[in-house]
Short mmCIF file of C-alpha atoms in Angstrom, two decimals:
data_model
loop_
_atom_site.label_atom_id
_atom_site.label_comp_id
_atom_site.label_asym_id
_atom_site.label_seq_id
_atom_site.Cartn_x
_atom_site.Cartn_y
_atom_site.Cartn_z
CA MET A 1028 2.95 3.78 -34.24
CA LYS A 1029 3.32 3.50 -30.44
CA LYS A 1030 6.10 5.99 -30.39
CA ILE A 1031 3.98 8.42 -32.41
CA ILE A 1032 0.89 8.32 -30.31
CA ILE A 1033 2.81 8.98 -27.07
CA LEU A 1034 4.64 11.95 -28.28
CA PHE A 1035 3.51 13.88 -25.16
CA ASN A 1036 5.37 11.43 -23.22
CA ILE A 1037 8.73 11.27 -24.96
CA LEU A 1038 9.46 14.31 -26.94
CA ALA A 1039 11.04 16.54 -24.37
CA CYS A 1040 12.27 15.90 -20.85
CA LEU A 1041 12.82 19.60 -20.23
CA MET A 1042 12.35 19.63 -16.58
CA VAL A 1043 14.66 18.59 -13.71
CA LEU A 1044 12.59 17.27 -10.71
CA GLU A 1045 12.07 20.03 -8.19
CA SER A 1046 10.41 19.69 -4.79
CA CYS A 1047 8.04 22.30 -3.42
CA SER A 1048 10.77 23.62 -1.31
CA LYS A 1049 12.68 24.76 -4.24
CA LEU A 1050 10.74 27.75 -5.36
CA ASP A 1051 13.28 29.63 -7.25
CA VAL A 1052 13.80 27.12 -10.04
CA ASP A 1053 14.63 28.38 -13.44
CA VAL A 1054 12.16 28.11 -16.28
CA GLU A 1055 13.71 25.30 -18.40
CA SER A 1056 11.45 25.90 -21.48
CA GLN A 1057 12.72 28.17 -24.25
CA TYR A 1058 9.05 29.40 -24.56
CA VAL A 1059 7.78 32.71 -23.34
CA LYS A 1060 4.53 34.47 -24.08
CA ASP A 1061 6.00 36.16 -27.22
CA ASN A 1062 6.92 32.83 -28.86
CA PHE A 1063 4.31 30.62 -27.44
CA PRO A 1064 4.28 27.39 -29.64
CA PHE A 1065 1.76 26.93 -32.47
CA THR A 1066 3.03 23.90 -34.34
CA ASN A 1067 2.23 20.32 -33.11
CA SER A 1068 5.82 19.53 -32.37
CA ASP A 1069 6.60 22.72 -30.29
CA TYR A 1070 3.35 22.30 -28.49
CA ALA A 1071 4.20 18.69 -27.66
CA ALA A 1072 7.71 19.62 -26.52
CA LEU A 1073 6.18 22.18 -24.15
CA TYR A 1074 3.33 20.19 -22.62
CA GLY A 1075 5.16 16.85 -22.94
CA THR A 1076 7.05 17.60 -19.73
CA MET A 1077 3.85 16.83 -17.73
CA TYR A 1078 3.90 13.32 -19.21
CA SER A 1079 7.63 12.58 -19.23
CA ASN A 1080 7.73 13.51 -15.57
CA LEU A 1081 4.77 11.19 -14.81
CA SER A 1082 6.36 8.11 -16.50
CA SER A 1083 9.77 8.80 -14.95
CA GLN A 1084 8.76 7.64 -11.45
CA TYR A 1085 5.37 6.12 -11.62
CA GLY A 1086 6.37 2.55 -12.54
CA VAL A 1087 9.14 2.11 -9.79
CA PRO A 1088 9.21 4.23 -6.68
CA TYR A 1089 5.47 5.30 -6.72
CA TRP A 1090 4.51 1.71 -7.51
CA ARG A 1091 6.64 0.36 -4.72
CA MET A 1092 5.06 2.69 -2.16
CA GLN A 1093 1.64 1.47 -3.17
CA GLU A 1094 2.37 -2.30 -3.63
CA LEU A 1095 5.40 -3.27 -1.46
CA SER A 1096 3.74 -1.90 1.59
CA THR A 1097 0.96 -4.42 1.19
CA ASP A 1098 0.55 -8.26 0.71
CA ALA A 1099 0.63 -7.90 -3.16
CA ALA A 1100 4.23 -7.65 -3.70
CA ILE A 1101 7.56 -8.24 -1.87
CA ILE A 1102 11.27 -7.96 -2.59
CA PRO A 1103 13.04 -10.21 -0.08
CA ALA A 1104 16.85 -10.31 0.12
CA ARG A 1105 18.76 -13.37 -1.17
CA ASP A 1106 21.87 -13.65 0.86
CA GLY A 1107 21.90 -9.97 1.12
CA ASN A 1108 21.39 -9.32 -2.55
CA PHE A 1109 18.44 -6.98 -3.29
CA ASP A 1110 18.43 -5.70 0.25
CA ASP A 1111 19.44 -2.20 -0.85
CA GLY A 1112 19.89 -0.78 2.61
CA GLY A 1113 16.71 -2.39 3.87
CA GLN A 1114 14.37 -0.10 1.99
CA TYR A 1115 12.15 -2.91 0.79
CA ARG A 1116 12.05 -4.46 4.20
CA GLN A 1117 10.93 -1.17 5.57
CA LEU A 1118 8.07 -0.96 3.18
CA HIS A 1119 7.04 -4.53 3.95
CA TYR A 1120 6.97 -4.01 7.71
CA HIS A 1121 5.73 -0.38 7.77
CA THR A 1122 8.94 0.79 9.32
CA TRP A 1123 9.93 3.38 6.75
CA THR A 1124 11.72 6.46 7.97
CA ILE A 1125 11.55 10.11 7.10
CA ASP A 1126 14.67 9.66 4.97
CA HIS A 1127 13.46 6.47 3.00
CA PRO A 1128 14.56 7.04 -0.63
CA ASN A 1129 11.10 6.36 -2.04
CA VAL A 1130 9.47 8.78 0.40
CA ARG A 1131 11.95 11.39 -0.60
CA ASP A 1132 11.96 10.75 -4.38
CA ILE A 1133 8.13 10.66 -4.81
CA TRP A 1134 7.59 13.94 -2.84
CA GLN A 1135 10.07 15.58 -5.23
CA TRP A 1136 8.49 13.78 -8.16
CA GLY A 1137 4.94 14.89 -7.27
CA PHE A 1138 5.79 18.51 -6.52
CA GLY A 1139 8.07 18.67 -9.38
CA GLY A 1140 5.08 17.72 -11.60
CA ILE A 1141 2.89 20.23 -9.78
CA ASN A 1142 5.42 22.96 -10.14
CA ASN A 1143 5.86 22.36 -13.84
CA CYS A 1144 2.07 22.40 -14.30
CA ASN A 1145 2.05 25.71 -12.55
CA ARG A 1146 4.62 26.99 -14.88
CA LEU A 1147 2.66 25.88 -17.93
CA ILE A 1148 -0.54 27.45 -16.60
CA ASN A 1149 1.40 30.78 -16.17
CA LEU A 1150 2.75 30.56 -19.60
CA THR A 1151 -0.48 29.69 -21.24
CA ASN A 1152 -2.34 32.53 -19.49
CA GLU A 1153 0.27 34.98 -20.72
CA SER A 1154 0.10 33.66 -24.32
CA SER A 1155 -1.70 35.32 -27.23
CA VAL A 1156 -3.21 31.99 -28.48
CA SER A 1157 -6.95 31.84 -29.26
CA ALA A 1158 -9.34 31.63 -26.38
CA THR A 1159 -10.42 28.21 -27.50
CA GLN A 1160 -6.86 26.88 -27.58
CA LYS A 1161 -6.13 28.55 -24.28
CA SER A 1162 -9.16 27.10 -22.53
CA SER A 1163 -8.39 23.55 -23.73
CA SER A 1164 -4.69 23.76 -22.86
CA LEU A 1165 -5.48 25.08 -19.36
CA ALA A 1166 -7.99 22.24 -18.85
CA GLU A 1167 -5.41 19.66 -19.83
CA VAL A 1168 -2.77 21.10 -17.53
CA LYS A 1169 -5.03 21.51 -14.61
CA ALA A 1170 -6.33 17.99 -14.86
CA MET A 1171 -2.72 16.69 -14.89
CA ARG A 1172 -1.98 18.88 -11.89
CA ALA A 1173 -5.04 17.43 -10.18
CA LEU A 1174 -3.67 13.98 -10.81
CA TYR A 1175 -0.35 14.79 -9.26
CA TYR A 1176 -2.12 16.32 -6.40
CA TYR A 1177 -4.22 13.17 -5.89
CA PHE A 1178 -1.03 11.15 -5.67
CA MET A 1179 0.45 13.47 -2.99
CA MET A 1180 -2.82 13.66 -0.94
CA ASP A 1181 -3.14 9.77 -1.08
CA LEU A 1182 0.42 9.22 -0.13
CA TYR A 1183 1.28 12.06 2.26
CA GLY A 1184 -2.05 13.48 3.44
CA ASN A 1185 -1.39 16.93 4.57
CA VAL A 1186 0.46 18.61 1.75
CA PRO A 1187 0.98 22.14 0.59
CA ILE A 1188 -1.24 23.67 -2.07
CA ILE A 1189 0.74 25.48 -4.55
CA ASP A 1190 -1.22 26.89 -7.47
CA THR A 1191 0.92 29.74 -8.69
CA PHE A 1192 4.33 30.17 -10.53
CA PRO A 1193 6.71 31.46 -9.44
CA VAL A 1194 6.03 31.22 -5.71
CA SER A 1195 7.19 34.06 -3.50
CA SER A 1196 7.21 32.30 -0.07
CA LEU A 1197 7.63 28.83 1.40
CA PRO A 1198 4.32 27.08 1.64
CA GLY A 1199 2.97 25.34 4.71
CA ASN A 1200 0.82 22.26 4.89
CA GLN A 1201 -2.74 22.15 4.27
CA THR A 1202 -5.19 19.63 5.83
CA ARG A 1203 -6.03 16.56 3.83
CA ASP A 1204 -9.66 17.63 3.47
CA LYS A 1205 -8.52 20.94 2.16
CA VAL A 1206 -6.34 19.28 -0.50
CA PHE A 1207 -9.33 17.02 -1.39
CA GLU A 1208 -11.55 20.20 -1.84
CA PHE A 1209 -8.94 21.78 -4.00
CA ILE A 1210 -8.58 18.74 -6.29
CA GLU A 1211 -12.44 18.30 -6.52
CA LYS A 1212 -12.96 21.93 -7.44
CA GLU A 1213 -10.22 21.89 -10.08
CA LEU A 1214 -11.49 18.77 -11.73
CA LEU A 1215 -15.20 19.82 -11.79
CA ALA A 1216 -14.17 23.17 -13.27
CA VAL A 1217 -12.25 21.73 -16.13
CA ILE A 1218 -14.48 18.83 -17.20
CA PRO A 1219 -16.47 20.89 -19.60
CA GLN A 1220 -13.23 21.93 -21.48
CA LEU A 1221 -11.76 18.34 -21.51
CA PRO A 1222 -12.32 16.27 -24.63
CA ILE A 1223 -14.60 13.10 -24.77
CA LYS A 1224 -12.96 10.12 -26.18
CA ASP A 1225 -14.58 8.56 -29.24
CA ASN A 1226 -13.36 6.23 -31.99
CA ASN A 1227 -12.08 9.22 -34.13
CA ASN A 1228 -9.85 10.77 -31.40
CA ARG A 1229 -8.70 7.82 -29.25
CA VAL A 1230 -5.17 7.88 -30.63
CA LEU A 1231 -4.74 11.66 -30.17
CA LEU A 1232 -6.12 11.43 -26.65
CA TYR A 1233 -4.30 8.33 -25.44
CA GLY A 1234 -2.39 9.09 -22.27
CA ARG A 1235 -3.96 12.48 -22.04
CA PRO A 1236 -6.73 13.86 -19.77
CA THR A 1237 -10.28 13.41 -20.99
CA GLN A 1238 -13.63 14.01 -19.33
CA ALA A 1239 -13.66 10.23 -18.38
CA MET A 1240 -10.30 10.62 -16.69
CA ALA A 1241 -11.56 13.43 -14.47
CA TYR A 1242 -14.74 11.52 -13.67
CA ALA A 1243 -12.80 8.40 -12.74
CA LEU A 1244 -10.30 10.34 -10.64
CA LEU A 1245 -13.31 11.95 -8.86
CA GLU A 1246 -15.07 8.57 -8.32
CA LYS A 1247 -11.73 7.36 -6.73
CA MET A 1248 -11.72 10.40 -4.45
CA TYR A 1249 -15.35 10.02 -3.47
CA LEU A 1250 -15.00 6.30 -2.82
CA ASN A 1251 -12.17 7.16 -0.45
CA SER A 1252 -13.71 10.25 0.93
CA GLU A 1253 -14.27 8.83 4.49
CA VAL A 1254 -10.47 8.19 4.53
CA TYR A 1255 -9.49 11.50 3.17
CA THR A 1256 -12.01 13.78 4.81
CA GLY A 1257 -14.14 11.76 7.22
CA LYS A 1258 -17.27 12.19 5.20
CA PRO A 1259 -18.86 9.59 3.08
CA ARG A 1260 -19.49 10.44 -0.61
CA TYR A 1261 -20.61 7.11 -2.07
CA ALA A 1262 -23.66 8.59 -3.94
CA ASP A 1263 -21.24 10.97 -5.66
CA ALA A 1264 -19.01 8.08 -6.66
CA VAL A 1265 -21.90 6.33 -8.36
CA ILE A 1266 -22.72 9.59 -10.30
CA MET A 1267 -19.14 9.81 -11.48
CA ALA A 1268 -19.16 6.19 -12.52
CA ASP A 1269 -22.34 6.60 -14.57
CA ASN A 1270 -20.86 9.58 -16.38
CA ILE A 1271 -18.34 7.14 -17.78
CA LEU A 1272 -20.45 4.02 -18.16
CA LYS A 1273 -22.99 5.79 -20.48
CA ASN A 1274 -20.25 6.38 -22.93
CA THR A 1275 -20.22 3.29 -25.08
CA ASN A 1276 -16.84 4.04 -26.55
CA TYR A 1277 -15.61 2.50 -23.31
CA ALA A 1278 -16.08 -1.25 -22.95
CA LEU A 1279 -14.47 -4.25 -21.33
CA ASP A 1280 -11.91 -5.80 -23.65
CA ASN A 1281 -12.64 -9.28 -24.54
CA LYS A 1282 -9.12 -10.47 -23.74
CA TYR A 1283 -7.89 -9.47 -20.26
CA SER A 1284 -4.23 -10.06 -21.45
CA ASP A 1285 -4.55 -7.31 -24.17
CA ILE A 1286 -4.80 -4.64 -21.51
CA PHE A 1287 -1.22 -5.33 -20.24
CA ASP A 1288 0.44 -6.61 -23.46
CA VAL A 1289 3.60 -5.28 -24.85
CA ASN A 1290 1.66 -3.75 -27.76
CA ASN A 1291 -1.10 -2.20 -25.64
CA GLY A 1292 -2.16 1.30 -26.54
CA PRO A 1293 -5.22 3.30 -27.66
CA GLN A 1294 -6.89 0.22 -29.22
CA ILE A 1295 -7.67 -0.98 -25.67
CA ASN A 1296 -11.26 -0.16 -25.20
CA GLU A 1297 -11.33 0.12 -21.44
CA THR A 1298 -8.35 2.28 -20.75
CA ILE A 1299 -9.33 5.60 -19.34
CA PHE A 1300 -5.83 6.86 -18.61
CA ALA A 1301 -2.57 5.14 -19.06
CA VAL A 1302 1.17 5.88 -18.57
CA PRO A 1303 2.89 5.02 -21.92
CA TYR A 1304 6.17 3.32 -21.95
CA ASP A 1305 8.74 1.96 -24.58
CA GLN A 1306 12.00 0.13 -24.08
CA GLN A 1307 13.96 3.17 -23.44
CA ILE A 1308 14.48 5.16 -20.17
CA PRO A 1309 12.37 5.21 -18.06
CA GLY A 1310 10.48 2.20 -19.43
CA ASN A 1311 8.20 -0.31 -17.80
CA GLN A 1312 10.35 -2.13 -15.03
CA ILE A 1313 7.62 -4.40 -13.59
CA THR A 1314 8.63 -7.46 -15.67
CA ARG A 1315 12.36 -6.71 -15.13
CA PHE A 1316 11.86 -7.11 -11.40
CA GLY A 1317 8.95 -9.56 -11.25
CA PHE A 1318 9.76 -12.15 -13.78
CA TYR A 1319 11.81 -15.33 -13.15
CA PRO A 1320 15.10 -14.80 -14.98
CA ALA A 1321 15.92 -18.47 -15.49
CA LEU A 1322 12.86 -18.62 -17.89
CA ALA A 1323 14.11 -15.74 -20.03
CA ALA A 1324 15.38 -17.90 -22.91
CA ALA A 1325 12.23 -20.04 -22.99
CA TYR A 1326 10.16 -16.80 -23.39
CA GLY A 1327 12.38 -15.45 -26.11
CA ILE A 1328 14.11 -12.88 -23.87
CA ASN A 1329 17.70 -12.10 -24.46
CA VAL A 1330 18.43 -9.81 -21.44
CA GLY A 1331 19.04 -10.61 -17.81
CA PHE A 1332 16.12 -9.66 -15.62
CA SER A 1333 16.25 -9.43 -11.80
CA ILE A 1334 15.24 -12.31 -9.47
CA ALA A 1335 13.93 -10.08 -6.81
CA MET A 1336 10.17 -9.53 -6.75
CA SER A 1337 7.31 -11.87 -6.12
CA THR A 1338 3.97 -11.95 -4.33
CA THR A 1339 3.07 -13.34 -0.96
CA PRO A 1340 1.26 -16.74 -0.45
CA GLU A 1341 -1.68 -14.92 1.15
CA TYR A 1342 -2.26 -12.73 -1.88
CA TYR A 1343 -1.85 -15.50 -4.43
CA ASN A 1344 -4.34 -17.61 -2.57
CA ARG A 1345 -7.06 -15.25 -3.74
CA PHE A 1346 -6.61 -16.50 -7.24
CA ASN A 1347 -8.85 -19.45 -6.73
CA LEU A 1348 -11.75 -19.18 -9.10
CA ASN A 1349 -12.21 -21.94 -11.65
CA ASN A 1350 -11.21 -21.10 -15.31
CA ASP A 1351 -10.18 -17.60 -14.25
CA ILE A 1352 -7.73 -16.34 -16.98
CA ARG A 1353 -6.19 -14.05 -14.23
CA ASN A 1354 -4.72 -17.17 -12.59
CA SER A 1355 -2.56 -17.82 -15.55
CA PHE A 1356 -0.57 -14.61 -15.08
CA TRP A 1357 1.33 -15.92 -12.11
CA LEU A 1358 4.21 -18.29 -12.53
CA ILE A 1359 3.90 -21.23 -10.02
CA GLY A 1360 4.76 -24.93 -10.14
CA LYS A 1361 6.68 -26.78 -12.69
CA GLN A 1362 7.68 -24.47 -15.59
CA TYR A 1363 7.36 -24.97 -19.34
CA ALA A 1364 7.93 -22.69 -22.29
CA PRO A 1365 4.82 -20.89 -23.49
CA ASP A 1366 3.04 -21.85 -26.66
CA ALA A 1367 1.77 -19.50 -29.31
CA ASN A 1368 -1.26 -18.70 -27.13
CA ARG A 1369 0.92 -18.04 -24.07
CA LYS A 1370 -0.15 -21.24 -22.39
CA PRO A 1371 2.36 -23.71 -21.00
CA ASP A 1372 3.55 -26.07 -23.67
CA LEU A 1373 3.64 -29.40 -21.69
CA THR A 1374 6.10 -30.80 -24.27
CA LYS A 1375 8.66 -28.11 -23.43
CA PRO A 1376 9.80 -28.26 -19.83
CA VAL A 1377 12.34 -25.75 -18.77
CA PHE A 1378 15.28 -27.17 -16.73
CA VAL A 1379 17.65 -25.66 -14.25
CA ALA A 1380 20.78 -24.62 -16.25
CA GLY A 1381 23.18 -27.49 -16.75
CA THR A 1382 20.70 -30.13 -15.28
CA THR A 1383 17.81 -32.25 -16.17
CA THR A 1384 15.88 -30.92 -13.16
CA GLN A 1385 12.79 -29.04 -14.09
CA ILE A 1386 12.34 -25.51 -12.74
CA GLU A 1387 9.69 -25.46 -10.17
CA ILE A 1388 8.48 -22.18 -8.50
CA THR A 1389 6.95 -22.53 -4.98
CA PRO A 1390 4.68 -20.04 -3.21
CA ASP A 1391 6.43 -20.33 0.08
CA LEU A 1392 8.68 -17.41 1.27
CA ILE A 1393 10.67 -19.30 3.96
CA LEU A 1394 13.25 -16.98 5.43
CA LYS A 1395 16.72 -18.04 6.61
CA PRO A 1396 16.83 -18.08 10.48
CA GLY A 1397 18.37 -14.95 11.95
CA LYS A 1398 18.37 -13.04 8.69
CA PRO A 1399 16.09 -10.05 8.03
CA MET A 1400 13.60 -10.96 5.29
CA ASP A 1401 16.23 -13.03 3.48
CA LEU A 1402 15.43 -16.17 1.49
CA GLY A 1403 18.85 -17.37 0.63
CA ASN A 1404 20.33 -17.64 -2.79
CA THR A 1405 20.58 -21.40 -3.79
CA VAL A 1406 18.70 -22.47 -6.90
CA ALA A 1407 15.83 -23.70 -4.77
CA ASP A 1408 15.80 -20.43 -2.86
CA GLN A 1409 15.70 -18.46 -6.04
CA ALA A 1410 12.58 -20.28 -7.01
CA LYS A 1411 10.67 -19.25 -3.84
CA GLY A 1412 7.84 -16.85 -4.44
CA VAL A 1413 5.13 -16.75 -7.12
CA ARG A 1414 6.12 -14.44 -10.05
CA SER A 1415 3.99 -12.30 -12.29
CA VAL A 1416 3.75 -12.20 -16.06
CA LYS A 1417 0.76 -9.95 -16.03
CA TYR A 1418 2.79 -7.46 -18.05
CA TRP A 1419 4.02 -10.09 -20.56
CA PRO A 1420 7.76 -10.01 -21.09
CA ASP A 1421 8.85 -7.92 -24.02
CA VAL A 1422 10.98 -9.93 -26.51
CA ASN A 1423 12.20 -6.47 -27.79
CA ALA A 1424 13.77 -5.53 -24.38
CA ILE A 1425 17.33 -4.53 -24.75
CA GLN A 1426 20.29 -5.40 -22.41
CA ALA A 1427 21.18 -1.73 -21.99
CA THR A 1428 17.93 -0.99 -20.18
CA ARG A 1429 16.17 -4.34 -19.46
CA LEU A 1430 12.89 -2.36 -19.80
CA ASN A 1431 9.53 -3.39 -21.27
CA GLY A 1432 7.33 -1.34 -23.62
CA ASN A 1433 4.02 -2.35 -21.90
CA ASP A 1434 2.03 0.81 -21.09
CA MET A 1435 0.72 0.91 -17.45
CA PRO A 1436 -3.01 1.44 -17.15
CA LEU A 1437 -3.72 3.90 -14.29
CA LEU A 1438 -7.43 4.31 -14.59
CA ARG A 1439 -9.70 1.76 -16.50
CA LEU A 1440 -13.26 0.85 -16.96
CA ALA A 1441 -13.15 -2.41 -14.75
CA ASP A 1442 -12.07 -0.09 -11.94
CA VAL A 1443 -14.95 2.28 -12.54
CA MET A 1444 -17.31 -0.60 -12.40
CA LEU A 1445 -15.95 -2.25 -9.23
CA MET A 1446 -15.79 1.19 -7.51
CA LYS A 1447 -19.49 1.65 -8.34
CA ALA A 1448 -20.30 -1.75 -6.93
CA GLU A 1449 -18.47 -0.95 -3.73
CA ALA A 1450 -20.15 2.38 -3.34
CA ILE A 1451 -23.52 0.74 -3.73
CA LEU A 1452 -22.48 -1.92 -1.07
CA ARG A 1453 -21.50 0.97 1.21
CA GLY A 1454 -24.92 2.67 1.00
CA ALA A 1455 -25.37 4.26 -2.41
CA THR A 1456 -28.36 3.47 -4.58
CA ALA A 1457 -28.03 1.18 -7.60
CA THR A 1458 -28.64 2.97 -10.85
CA THR A 1459 -29.66 2.06 -14.41
CA VAL A 1460 -27.20 2.72 -17.17
CA ASN A 1461 -28.08 2.05 -20.91
CA SER A 1462 -31.30 0.22 -19.85
CA GLU A 1463 -29.40 -2.01 -17.39
CA LEU A 1464 -29.91 -1.92 -13.51
CA GLN A 1465 -26.26 -2.09 -12.30
CA THR A 1466 -26.25 -3.92 -9.00
CA PRO A 1467 -23.06 -4.94 -7.34
CA LEU A 1468 -23.71 -8.52 -8.38
CA VAL A 1469 -24.25 -7.50 -11.99
CA LEU A 1470 -21.13 -5.34 -12.05
CA VAL A 1471 -18.88 -8.04 -10.39
CA ASN A 1472 -20.13 -10.73 -12.69
CA LYS A 1473 -19.34 -8.63 -15.71
CA ILE A 1474 -15.72 -8.56 -14.59
CA ARG A 1475 -15.77 -12.30 -13.82
CA ALA A 1476 -17.34 -13.21 -17.14
CA ARG A 1477 -14.72 -11.40 -19.15
CA ALA A 1478 -12.02 -13.37 -17.05
CA GLY A 1479 -13.77 -16.61 -17.83
CA ALA A 1480 -14.29 -17.18 -14.09
CA SER A 1481 -17.24 -18.69 -12.33
CA LEU A 1482 -19.98 -16.25 -11.65
CA ALA A 1483 -20.75 -15.03 -8.11
CA SER A 1484 -24.16 -15.81 -6.56
CA SER A 1485 -23.87 -12.92 -4.06
CA VAL A 1486 -21.42 -10.03 -3.37
CA ASP A 1487 -20.44 -8.39 -0.12
CA LEU A 1488 -17.61 -6.15 0.83
CA SER A 1489 -15.22 -9.03 1.66
CA THR A 1490 -15.79 -10.77 -1.73
CA LEU A 1491 -15.48 -7.40 -3.58
CA LEU A 1492 -12.02 -6.82 -1.99
CA ASP A 1493 -10.89 -10.23 -3.20
CA GLU A 1494 -12.25 -9.47 -6.60
CA ARG A 1495 -10.25 -6.16 -6.67
CA ALA A 1496 -7.21 -8.17 -5.64
CA ARG A 1497 -7.71 -10.48 -8.56
CA GLU A 1498 -8.51 -7.77 -11.10
CA PHE A 1499 -5.93 -5.11 -10.16
CA SER A 1500 -2.93 -7.11 -9.09
CA TRP A 1501 0.21 -5.01 -9.42
CA GLU A 1502 -1.67 -1.93 -10.69
CA ALA A 1503 -0.68 0.30 -7.81
CA TRP A 1504 -4.11 0.28 -6.02
CA ARG A 1505 -3.59 -2.33 -3.31
CA ARG A 1506 -2.51 0.07 -0.64
CA ASN A 1507 -5.39 2.41 -1.47
CA ASP A 1508 -7.92 -0.56 -1.19
CA LEU A 1509 -6.55 -2.07 2.10
CA ILE A 1510 -6.62 1.39 3.87
CA ARG A 1511 -10.27 1.88 2.74
CA PHE A 1512 -11.18 -1.52 3.94
CA GLY A 1513 -9.31 -1.20 7.28
CA GLN A 1514 -6.88 -3.98 6.47
CA PHE A 1515 -3.69 -2.10 5.83
CA GLU A 1516 -2.32 -3.21 9.23
CA THR A 1517 -3.11 -6.96 8.60
CA GLU A 1518 0.11 -8.88 9.29
CA TYR A 1519 1.11 -11.88 7.16
CA PRO A 1520 4.22 -13.19 8.97
CA LEU A 1521 6.81 -15.15 7.02
CA PRO A 1522 8.26 -18.41 8.42
CA ASN A 1523 11.47 -17.67 10.53
CA ASP A 1524 10.71 -13.95 10.58
CA VAL A 1525 12.67 -11.97 13.06
CA LEU A 1526 10.93 -8.71 12.24
CA PHE A 1527 7.44 -7.47 12.86
CA MET A 1528 4.98 -5.17 11.22
CA ASN A 1529 4.38 -1.67 12.64
CA LYS A 1530 0.60 -1.63 13.02
CA ASP A 1531 0.25 2.01 14.02
CA ILE A 1532 -2.53 3.55 11.94
CA THR A 1533 -0.43 6.63 11.36
CA ARG A 1534 1.41 4.55 8.88
CA ARG A 1535 -1.58 4.90 6.52
CA ILE A 1536 0.19 8.02 5.27
CA TYR A 1537 3.86 8.51 4.55
CA PRO A 1538 6.03 11.14 6.37
CA ILE A 1539 7.17 14.32 4.93
CA PRO A 1540 10.80 13.72 3.84
CA ALA A 1541 13.64 14.84 6.17
CA ASN A 1542 15.22 17.05 3.58
CA GLU A 1543 12.06 18.83 2.88
CA LEU A 1544 11.52 19.79 6.57
CA LYS A 1545 15.06 21.13 6.62
CA LEU A 1546 14.63 23.28 3.48
CA ASN A 1547 11.10 24.40 4.39
CA THR A 1548 10.51 25.22 8.06
CA ASN A 1549 6.86 26.00 7.38
CA LEU A 1550 6.10 22.26 6.71
CA LYS A 1551 4.94 20.38 9.71
CA GLN A 1552 5.58 16.62 10.00
CA ASN A 1553 2.63 14.07 9.75
CA PRO A 1554 1.44 12.52 13.08
CA GLY A 1555 3.48 9.45 14.22
CA TYR A 1556 6.82 10.40 12.74
#
């Protein structure tokens, strides 16, 4: 079933990633206006390129730029292993360069997606399909183009606006506020043509743009508008939130774990937009890097995962609410095999291989003196750092890929609710939805109640940021949140550290990659690089 419902994601990887500097790319599709597709399979093969491109990089390099640059995730070296040329150190210390591989790859990924959307828009406009089909198809493609542009605006700030295919000249940068204006205009224009999710079409629309997806993306933009444009738009963020919250087909799921489970999909009520994955390439790699591999057999896993990634003690310390189910998705302390309910079975301790010593994971990230962000690689060193099982390990993962089938939610109702709460705390007026006055306290306590956590008696911006850390850990929003709260430059030094964070605020956006500047002399580098 899962493979069927994500056909737009897996049917056809027809496009090679092309950056915005490569403007003479060949059209990879076999379709032209005279043989525009009419069957479902042909249609999916054509438009599926938007989604296959999205999943190809979202779960690794994009995720790393958003999370490894914060306190939420860290990939330390272990006697030099996992150092990979220092690229993870650079993200941790904000010392990335204009030739950092993630900086380069995500620029090409994002503008590859944008160029492909422009190609699809051109082809759709020239086709002879009905006006109704043309309108809905164009809305879908433009919404996806807006999503790619949001990624680029958020990461790189001042990027080119390319909305035609083919392009006759090399584009220059536009200011971030101009890119914001372009995305906003595009989303507002296509909303009436986008479908509305209901219980009859949730399978068909899973992983594809809907009206709620556009509203949620606009809410995210308006909440961050002061960062992007210098102008507050908090009242507009509340309006966008309410457009979603009044649709009762979206609701918080009773089990938090279901949202991230191996079998998650269109049955999840709060998912607004997800990136679907299966165990094949590209696949979900979060568990591959974030799980503790010595526990694999105890969890029914028959493949070798990495030992690399964990969270920082400072981030983990925010998981401090009594009875909060979200606490249980971190591996810390003495380790046991999970029971049928995924809770530690205290009758089944897991031992270090070949010993009677129980595996114990510690939160401390104590570096080896004189080594750059290196924990060492003894058995004890390997157990340093709290690991995540938020995306539960997939027992069907195969050795050839070591990838999980968990889909990755990109926009979900809990985020809509906490963004609304924050917008009200920052000056917007609380509103009533479905006969309920939704104050920040009401909204935050809905999230806490679902998690089984103790309810808050009051909410301010500081407690709301901590709530976002608990609710959205490893969902690729931490950098965005910290910048908005003015905390992206907060340093959390590691014991024996020999390196220091670059606290220059110009690091709040990434540089334009070196190769793009060489290929396109009309691009101008971002300040500070």
